[in-house]
Backbone as ProteinMPNN parsed JSONL, in Angstrom:
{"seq_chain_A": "XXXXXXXXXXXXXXXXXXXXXXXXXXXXXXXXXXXXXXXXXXXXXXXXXXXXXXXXXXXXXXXXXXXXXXXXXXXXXXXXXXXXXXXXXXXXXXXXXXXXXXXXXXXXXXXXXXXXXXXXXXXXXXXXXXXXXXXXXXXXXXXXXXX", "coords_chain_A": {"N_chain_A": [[158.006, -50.441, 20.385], [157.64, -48.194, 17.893], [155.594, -45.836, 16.329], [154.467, -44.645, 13.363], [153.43, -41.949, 12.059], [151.734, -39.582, 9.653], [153.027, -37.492, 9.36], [155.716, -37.976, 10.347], [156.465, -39.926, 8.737], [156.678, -37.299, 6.374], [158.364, -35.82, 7.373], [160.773, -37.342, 7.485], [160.639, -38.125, 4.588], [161.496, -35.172, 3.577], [164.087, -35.277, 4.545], [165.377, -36.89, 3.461], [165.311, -35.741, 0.96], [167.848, -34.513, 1.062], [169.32, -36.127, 0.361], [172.779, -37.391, -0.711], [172.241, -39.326, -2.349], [171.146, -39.984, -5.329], [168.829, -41.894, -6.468], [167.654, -41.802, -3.489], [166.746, -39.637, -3.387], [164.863, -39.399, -5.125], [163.069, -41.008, -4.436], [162.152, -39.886, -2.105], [161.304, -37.948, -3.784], [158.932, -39.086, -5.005], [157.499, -39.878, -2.695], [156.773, -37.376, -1.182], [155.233, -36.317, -3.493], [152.66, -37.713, -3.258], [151.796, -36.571, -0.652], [149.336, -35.758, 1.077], [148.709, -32.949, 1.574], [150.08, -30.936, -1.117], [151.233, -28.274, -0.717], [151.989, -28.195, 1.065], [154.986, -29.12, 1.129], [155.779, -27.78, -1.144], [157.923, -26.464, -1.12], [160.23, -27.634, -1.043], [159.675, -30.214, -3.02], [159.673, -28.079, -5.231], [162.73, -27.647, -5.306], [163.286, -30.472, -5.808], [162.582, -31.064, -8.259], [164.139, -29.399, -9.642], [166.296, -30.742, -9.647], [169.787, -30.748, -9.812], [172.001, -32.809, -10.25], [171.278, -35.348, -11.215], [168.755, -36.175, -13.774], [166.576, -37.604, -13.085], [165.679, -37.805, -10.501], [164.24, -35.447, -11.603], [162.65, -36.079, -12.866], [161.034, -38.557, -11.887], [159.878, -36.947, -9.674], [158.313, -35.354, -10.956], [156.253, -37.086, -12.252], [155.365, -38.291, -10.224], [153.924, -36.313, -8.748], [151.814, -35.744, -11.261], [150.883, -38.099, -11.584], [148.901, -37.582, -9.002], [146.92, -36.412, -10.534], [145.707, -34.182, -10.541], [144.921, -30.362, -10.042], [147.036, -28.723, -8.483], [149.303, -30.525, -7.967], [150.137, -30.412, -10.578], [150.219, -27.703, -11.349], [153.256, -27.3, -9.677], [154.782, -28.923, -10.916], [154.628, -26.968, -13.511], [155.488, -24.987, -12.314], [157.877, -25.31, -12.05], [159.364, -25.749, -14.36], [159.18, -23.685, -15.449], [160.621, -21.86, -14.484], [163.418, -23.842, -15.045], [166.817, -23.676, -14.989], [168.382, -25.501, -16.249], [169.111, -27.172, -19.573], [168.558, -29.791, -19.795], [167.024, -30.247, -17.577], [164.845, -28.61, -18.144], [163.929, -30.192, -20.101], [163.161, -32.837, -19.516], [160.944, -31.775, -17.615], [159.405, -31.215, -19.196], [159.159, -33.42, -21.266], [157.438, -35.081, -19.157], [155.435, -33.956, -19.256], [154.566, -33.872, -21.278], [154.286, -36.326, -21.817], [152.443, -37.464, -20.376], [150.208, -40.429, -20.338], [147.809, -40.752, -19.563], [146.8, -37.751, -20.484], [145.883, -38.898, -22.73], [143.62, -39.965, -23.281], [140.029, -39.251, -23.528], [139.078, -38.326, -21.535], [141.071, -37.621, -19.521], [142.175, -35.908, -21.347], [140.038, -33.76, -21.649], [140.103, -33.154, -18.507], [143.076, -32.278, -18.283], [142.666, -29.842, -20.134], [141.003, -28.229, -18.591], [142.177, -27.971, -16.234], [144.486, -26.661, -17.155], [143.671, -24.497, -17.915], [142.792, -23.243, -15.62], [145.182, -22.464, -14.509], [145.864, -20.668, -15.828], [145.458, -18.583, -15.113], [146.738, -17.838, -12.484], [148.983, -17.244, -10.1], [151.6, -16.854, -10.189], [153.069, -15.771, -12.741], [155.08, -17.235, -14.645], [153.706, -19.794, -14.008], [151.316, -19.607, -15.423], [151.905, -18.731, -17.92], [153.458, -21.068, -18.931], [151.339, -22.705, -18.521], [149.707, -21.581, -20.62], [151.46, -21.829, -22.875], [151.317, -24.755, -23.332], [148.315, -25.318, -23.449], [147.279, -23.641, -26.11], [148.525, -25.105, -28.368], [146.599, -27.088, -27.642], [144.309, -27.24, -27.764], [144.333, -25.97, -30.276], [144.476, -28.097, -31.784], [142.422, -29.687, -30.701], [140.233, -28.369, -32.082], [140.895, -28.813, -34.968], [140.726, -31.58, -35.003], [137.662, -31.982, -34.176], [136.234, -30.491, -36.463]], "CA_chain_A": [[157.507, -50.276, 19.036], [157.718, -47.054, 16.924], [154.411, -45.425, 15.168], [155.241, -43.544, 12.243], [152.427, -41.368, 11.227], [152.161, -39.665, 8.161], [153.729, -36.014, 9.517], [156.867, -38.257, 10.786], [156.605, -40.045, 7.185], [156.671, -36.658, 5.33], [159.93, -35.259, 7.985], [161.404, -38.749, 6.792], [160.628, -37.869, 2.896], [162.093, -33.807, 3.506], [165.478, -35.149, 5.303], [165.803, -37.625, 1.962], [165.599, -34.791, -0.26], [168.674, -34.01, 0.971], [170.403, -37.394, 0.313], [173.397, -37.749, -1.564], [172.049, -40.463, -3.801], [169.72, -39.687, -6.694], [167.685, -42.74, -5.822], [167.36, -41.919, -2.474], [165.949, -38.387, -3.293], [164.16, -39.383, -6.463], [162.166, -41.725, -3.803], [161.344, -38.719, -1.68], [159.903, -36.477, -4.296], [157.489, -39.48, -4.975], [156.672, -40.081, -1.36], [156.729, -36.169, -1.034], [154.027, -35.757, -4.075], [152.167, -38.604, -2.577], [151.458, -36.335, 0.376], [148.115, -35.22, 1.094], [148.752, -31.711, 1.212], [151.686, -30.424, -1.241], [151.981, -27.052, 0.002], [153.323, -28.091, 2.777], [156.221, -29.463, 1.096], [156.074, -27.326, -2.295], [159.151, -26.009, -1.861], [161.203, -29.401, -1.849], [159.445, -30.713, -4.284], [160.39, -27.361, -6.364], [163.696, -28.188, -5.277], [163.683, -32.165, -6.583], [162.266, -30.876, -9.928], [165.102, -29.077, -10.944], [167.543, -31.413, -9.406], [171.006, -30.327, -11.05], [172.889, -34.166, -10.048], [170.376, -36.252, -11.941], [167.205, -35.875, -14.21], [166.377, -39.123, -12.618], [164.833, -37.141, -9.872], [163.409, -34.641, -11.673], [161.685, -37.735, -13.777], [160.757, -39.205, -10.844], [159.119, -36.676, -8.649], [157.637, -34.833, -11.705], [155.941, -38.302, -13.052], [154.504, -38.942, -9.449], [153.312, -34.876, -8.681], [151.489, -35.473, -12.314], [149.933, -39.064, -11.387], [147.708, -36.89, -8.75], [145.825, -36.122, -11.334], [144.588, -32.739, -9.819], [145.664, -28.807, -10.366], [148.477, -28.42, -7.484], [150.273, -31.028, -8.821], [150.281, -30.14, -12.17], [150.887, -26.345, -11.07], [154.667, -27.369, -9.515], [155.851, -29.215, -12.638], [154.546, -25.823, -14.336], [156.396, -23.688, -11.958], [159.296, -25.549, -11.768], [159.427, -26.037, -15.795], [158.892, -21.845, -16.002], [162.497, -21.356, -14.396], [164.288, -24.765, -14.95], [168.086, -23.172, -15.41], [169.283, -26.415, -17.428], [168.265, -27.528, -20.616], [168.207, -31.219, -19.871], [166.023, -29.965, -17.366], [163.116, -28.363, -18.947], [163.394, -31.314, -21.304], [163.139, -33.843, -18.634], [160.019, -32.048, -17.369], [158.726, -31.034, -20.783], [158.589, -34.817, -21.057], [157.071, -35.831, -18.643], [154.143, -33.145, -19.117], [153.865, -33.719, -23.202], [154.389, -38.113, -22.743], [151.579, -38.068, -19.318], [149.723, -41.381, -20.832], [146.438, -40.418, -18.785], [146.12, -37.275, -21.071], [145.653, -39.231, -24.107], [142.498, -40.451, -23.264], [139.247, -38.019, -23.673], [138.303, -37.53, -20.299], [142.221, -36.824, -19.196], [142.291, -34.174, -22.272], [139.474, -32.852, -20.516], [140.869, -32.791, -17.072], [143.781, -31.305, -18.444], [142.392, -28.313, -20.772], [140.263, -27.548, -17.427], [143.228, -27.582, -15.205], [145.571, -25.599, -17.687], [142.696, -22.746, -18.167], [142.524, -22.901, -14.283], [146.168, -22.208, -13.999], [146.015, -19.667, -16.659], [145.274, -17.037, -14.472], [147.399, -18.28, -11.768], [148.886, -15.757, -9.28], [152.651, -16.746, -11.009], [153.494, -15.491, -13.972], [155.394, -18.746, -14.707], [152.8, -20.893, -14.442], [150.399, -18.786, -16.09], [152.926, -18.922, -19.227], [153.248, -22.402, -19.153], [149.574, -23.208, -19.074], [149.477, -20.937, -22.209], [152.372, -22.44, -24.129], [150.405, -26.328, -23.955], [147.253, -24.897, -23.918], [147.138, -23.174, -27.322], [148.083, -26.481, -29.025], [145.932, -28.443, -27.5], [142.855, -26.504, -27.96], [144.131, -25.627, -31.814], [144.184, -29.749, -31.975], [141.003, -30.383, -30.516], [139.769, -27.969, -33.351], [141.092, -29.551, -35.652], [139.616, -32.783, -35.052], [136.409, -31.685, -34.388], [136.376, -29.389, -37.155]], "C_chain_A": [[157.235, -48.787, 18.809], [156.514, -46.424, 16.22], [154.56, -44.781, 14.75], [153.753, -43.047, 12.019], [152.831, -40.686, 9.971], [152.856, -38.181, 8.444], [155.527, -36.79, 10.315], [157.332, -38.912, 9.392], [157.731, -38.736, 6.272], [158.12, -35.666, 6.053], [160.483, -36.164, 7.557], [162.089, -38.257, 5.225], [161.513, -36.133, 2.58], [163.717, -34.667, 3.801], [165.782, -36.41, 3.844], [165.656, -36.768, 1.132], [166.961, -34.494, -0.129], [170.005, -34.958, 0.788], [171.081, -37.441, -0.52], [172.958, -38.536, -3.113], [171.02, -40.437, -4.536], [169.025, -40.948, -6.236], [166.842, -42.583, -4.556], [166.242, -40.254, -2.703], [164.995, -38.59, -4.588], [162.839, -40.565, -5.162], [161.255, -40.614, -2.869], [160.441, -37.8, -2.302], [159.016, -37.192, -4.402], [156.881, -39.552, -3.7], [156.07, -38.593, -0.993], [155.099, -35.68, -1.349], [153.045, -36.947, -3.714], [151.285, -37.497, -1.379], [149.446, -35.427, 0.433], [147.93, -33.959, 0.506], [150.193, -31.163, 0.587], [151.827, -29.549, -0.863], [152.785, -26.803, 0.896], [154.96, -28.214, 2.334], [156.626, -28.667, -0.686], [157.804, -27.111, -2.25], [160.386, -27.319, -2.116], [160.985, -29.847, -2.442], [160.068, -29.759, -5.241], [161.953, -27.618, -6.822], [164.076, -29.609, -6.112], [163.518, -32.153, -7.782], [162.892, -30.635, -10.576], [166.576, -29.726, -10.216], [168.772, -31.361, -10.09], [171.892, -31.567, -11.104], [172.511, -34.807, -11.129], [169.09, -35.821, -12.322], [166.826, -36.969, -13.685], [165.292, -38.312, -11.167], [163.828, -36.386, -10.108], [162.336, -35.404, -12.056], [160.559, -37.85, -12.954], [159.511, -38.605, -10.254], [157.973, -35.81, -9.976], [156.266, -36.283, -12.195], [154.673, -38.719, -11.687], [153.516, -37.077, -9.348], [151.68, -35.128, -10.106], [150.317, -36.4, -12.048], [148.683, -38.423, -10.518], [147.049, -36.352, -9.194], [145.104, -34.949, -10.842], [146.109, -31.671, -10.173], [147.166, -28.871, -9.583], [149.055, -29.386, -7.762], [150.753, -30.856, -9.859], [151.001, -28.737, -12.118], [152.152, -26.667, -10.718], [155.464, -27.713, -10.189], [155.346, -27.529, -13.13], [155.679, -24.691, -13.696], [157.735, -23.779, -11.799], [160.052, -24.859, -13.238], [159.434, -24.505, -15.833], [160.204, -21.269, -15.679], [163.757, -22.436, -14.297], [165.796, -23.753, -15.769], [168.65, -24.172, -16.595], [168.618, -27.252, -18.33], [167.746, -28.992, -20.683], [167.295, -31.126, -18.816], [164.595, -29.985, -17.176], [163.314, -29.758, -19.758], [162.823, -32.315, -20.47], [161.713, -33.312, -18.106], [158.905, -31.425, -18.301], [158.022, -32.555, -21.18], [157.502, -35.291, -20.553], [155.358, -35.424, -18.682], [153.565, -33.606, -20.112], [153.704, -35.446, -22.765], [153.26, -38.618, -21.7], [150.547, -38.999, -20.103], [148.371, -40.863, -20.611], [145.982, -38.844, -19.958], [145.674, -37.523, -22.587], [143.921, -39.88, -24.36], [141.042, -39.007, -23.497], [138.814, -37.21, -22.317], [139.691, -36.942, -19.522], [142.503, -35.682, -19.996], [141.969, -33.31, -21.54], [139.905, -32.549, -19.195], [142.156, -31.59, -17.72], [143.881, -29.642, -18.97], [141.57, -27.597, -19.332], [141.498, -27.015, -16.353], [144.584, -26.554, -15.672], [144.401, -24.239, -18.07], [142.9, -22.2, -16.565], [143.954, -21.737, -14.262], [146.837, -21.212, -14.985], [145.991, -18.213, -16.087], [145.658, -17.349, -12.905], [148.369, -17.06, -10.98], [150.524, -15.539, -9.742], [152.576, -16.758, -12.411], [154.392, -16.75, -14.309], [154.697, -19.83, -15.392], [151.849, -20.82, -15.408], [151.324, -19.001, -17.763], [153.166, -19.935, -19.807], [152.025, -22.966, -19.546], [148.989, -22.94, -20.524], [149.62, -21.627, -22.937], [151.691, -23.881, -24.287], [149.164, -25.932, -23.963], [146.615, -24.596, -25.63], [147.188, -24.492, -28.03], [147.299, -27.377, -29.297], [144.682, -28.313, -27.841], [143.214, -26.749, -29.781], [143.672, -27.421, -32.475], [143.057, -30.007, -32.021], [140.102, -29.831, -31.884], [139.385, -28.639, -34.291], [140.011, -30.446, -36.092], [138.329, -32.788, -34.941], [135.921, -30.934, -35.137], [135.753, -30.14, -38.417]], "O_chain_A": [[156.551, -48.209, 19.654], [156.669, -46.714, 15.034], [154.912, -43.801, 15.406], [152.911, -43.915, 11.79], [153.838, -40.946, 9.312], [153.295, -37.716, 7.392], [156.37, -36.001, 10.742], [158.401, -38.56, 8.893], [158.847, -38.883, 5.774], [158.791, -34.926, 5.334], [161.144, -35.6, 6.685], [163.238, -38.09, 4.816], [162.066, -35.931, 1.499], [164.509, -34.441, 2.886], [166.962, -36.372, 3.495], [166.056, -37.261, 0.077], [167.486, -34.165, -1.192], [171.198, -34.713, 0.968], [170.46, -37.559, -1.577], [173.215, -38.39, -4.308], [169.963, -40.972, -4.201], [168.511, -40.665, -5.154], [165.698, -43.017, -4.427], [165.174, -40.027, -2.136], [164.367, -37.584, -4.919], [161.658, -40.594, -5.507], [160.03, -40.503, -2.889], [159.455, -37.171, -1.915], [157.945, -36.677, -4.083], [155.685, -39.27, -3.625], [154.932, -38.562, -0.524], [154.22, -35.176, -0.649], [152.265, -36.735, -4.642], [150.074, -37.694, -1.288], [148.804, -34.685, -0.31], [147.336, -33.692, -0.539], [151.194, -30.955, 1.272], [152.93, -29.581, -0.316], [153.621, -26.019, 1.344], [155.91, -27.667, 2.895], [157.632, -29.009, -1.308], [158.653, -27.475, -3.064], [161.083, -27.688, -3.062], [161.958, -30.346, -3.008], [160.882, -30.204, -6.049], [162.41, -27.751, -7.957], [165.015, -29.723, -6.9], [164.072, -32.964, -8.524], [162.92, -31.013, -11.747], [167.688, -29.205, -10.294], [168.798, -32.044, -11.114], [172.674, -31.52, -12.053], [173.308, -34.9, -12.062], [168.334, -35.227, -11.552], [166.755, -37.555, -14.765], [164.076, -38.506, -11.179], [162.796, -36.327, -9.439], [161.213, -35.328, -11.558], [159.427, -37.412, -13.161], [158.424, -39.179, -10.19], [156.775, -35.768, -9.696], [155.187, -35.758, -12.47], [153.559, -39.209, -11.872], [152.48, -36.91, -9.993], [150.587, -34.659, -9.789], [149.143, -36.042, -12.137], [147.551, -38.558, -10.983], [146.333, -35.614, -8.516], [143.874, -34.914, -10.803], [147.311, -31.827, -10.385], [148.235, -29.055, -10.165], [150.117, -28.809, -7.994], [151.919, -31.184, -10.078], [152.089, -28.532, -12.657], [152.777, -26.268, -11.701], [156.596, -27.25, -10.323], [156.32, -26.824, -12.869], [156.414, -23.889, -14.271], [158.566, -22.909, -11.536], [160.876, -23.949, -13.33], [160.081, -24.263, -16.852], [160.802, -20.428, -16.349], [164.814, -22.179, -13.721], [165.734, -23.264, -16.897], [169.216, -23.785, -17.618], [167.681, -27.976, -17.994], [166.806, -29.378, -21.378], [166.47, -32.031, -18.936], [163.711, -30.638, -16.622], [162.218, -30.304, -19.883], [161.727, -32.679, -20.896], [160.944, -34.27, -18.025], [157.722, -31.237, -18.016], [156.829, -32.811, -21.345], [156.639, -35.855, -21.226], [154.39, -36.108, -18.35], [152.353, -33.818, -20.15], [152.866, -35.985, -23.488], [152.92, -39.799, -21.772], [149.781, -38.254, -20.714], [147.773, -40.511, -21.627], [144.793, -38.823, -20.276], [145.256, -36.699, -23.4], [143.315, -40.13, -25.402], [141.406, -37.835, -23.599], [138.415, -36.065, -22.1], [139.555, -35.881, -18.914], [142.973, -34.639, -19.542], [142.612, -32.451, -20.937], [140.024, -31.348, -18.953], [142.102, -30.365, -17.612], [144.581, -28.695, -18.614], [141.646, -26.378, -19.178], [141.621, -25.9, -15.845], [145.373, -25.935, -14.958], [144.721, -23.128, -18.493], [143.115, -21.02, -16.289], [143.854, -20.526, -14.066], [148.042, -20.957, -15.003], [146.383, -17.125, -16.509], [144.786, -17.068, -12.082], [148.339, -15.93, -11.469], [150.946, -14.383, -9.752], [152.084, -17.641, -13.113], [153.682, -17.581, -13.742], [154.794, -20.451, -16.451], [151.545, -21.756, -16.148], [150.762, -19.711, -18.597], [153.161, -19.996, -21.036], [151.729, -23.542, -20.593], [148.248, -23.584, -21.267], [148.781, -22.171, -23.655], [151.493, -24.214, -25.455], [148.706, -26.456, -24.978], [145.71, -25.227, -26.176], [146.131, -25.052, -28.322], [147.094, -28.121, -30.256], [143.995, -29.268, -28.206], [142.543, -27.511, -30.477], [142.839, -27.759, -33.316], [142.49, -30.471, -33.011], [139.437, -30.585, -32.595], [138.265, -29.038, -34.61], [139.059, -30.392, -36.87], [137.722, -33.621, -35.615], [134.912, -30.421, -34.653], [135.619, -29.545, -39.486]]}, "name": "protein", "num_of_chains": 1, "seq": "XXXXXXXXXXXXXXXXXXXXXXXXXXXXXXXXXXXXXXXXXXXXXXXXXXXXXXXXXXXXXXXXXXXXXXXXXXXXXXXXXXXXXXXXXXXXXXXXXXXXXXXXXXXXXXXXXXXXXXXXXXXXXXXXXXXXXXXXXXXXXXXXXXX"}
């Protein structure tokens, strides 16, 4: 018998990034952003984000990265999204940032305006740019409504 821990897991989830089959790597970026610590595996995830085969990946691993509900997830869709080369792309993780269900609620707003100020002054220019560009809206919104 075999015991997989979770550092033989997350060599598992890297050597499926590199799988032929959009399913098979669209399963890795979620198991990937799943992982305790992303840094470890930022850069494959950066990689699965701007997947050039299939947006089906980018979907995928962007959608789970996002569900962790915390900054460093949110930061790799931003940094991916800051140099996606192809337009279906950025749209694909434009999506997934503008349609996240969880920030429709008041206390995900909040999470989010906290975590896009955080990443406002972020050590990439990128991300920092990104945080801006939904930021401003969302703030001029809240205005708005409370206005």
């Amino acid at each position: 018998m075999t015991s997989t821990g979770p550092g033989q897991e997350l060599t598992a989830a890297m050597k499926d990034a590199d799988s032929p089959s959009w399913s098979v790597r669209a399963a890795a970026g979620r198991r990937l952003a799943a992982a305790a610590e992303v840094g470890d595996v930022s850069e494959v995830l950066h990689r699965l984000l701007l997947d050039a085969q299939d947006t089906g990946v980018t979907q995928e691993t962007a959608e789970a990265l996002l569900a962790r509900a915390d900054t460093e997830g949110l930061r790799i869709v931003l940094a991916a999204l800051s140099c996606a080369a192809h337009t279906w792309t950025s749209d694909q993780l434009s999506a997934a940032v503008d349609c996240d269900p969880e920030w429709m609620t008041d206390s995900g707003e909040r999470r989010l305006i906290q975590q896009l100020q955080e990443l406002t002054t972020d050590d990439d220019a990128g991300v920092r740019s990104e945080a801006e560009r939904l930021l401003k809206p969302i703030l001029q919104h809240r205005q708005i409504r409370q206005g």
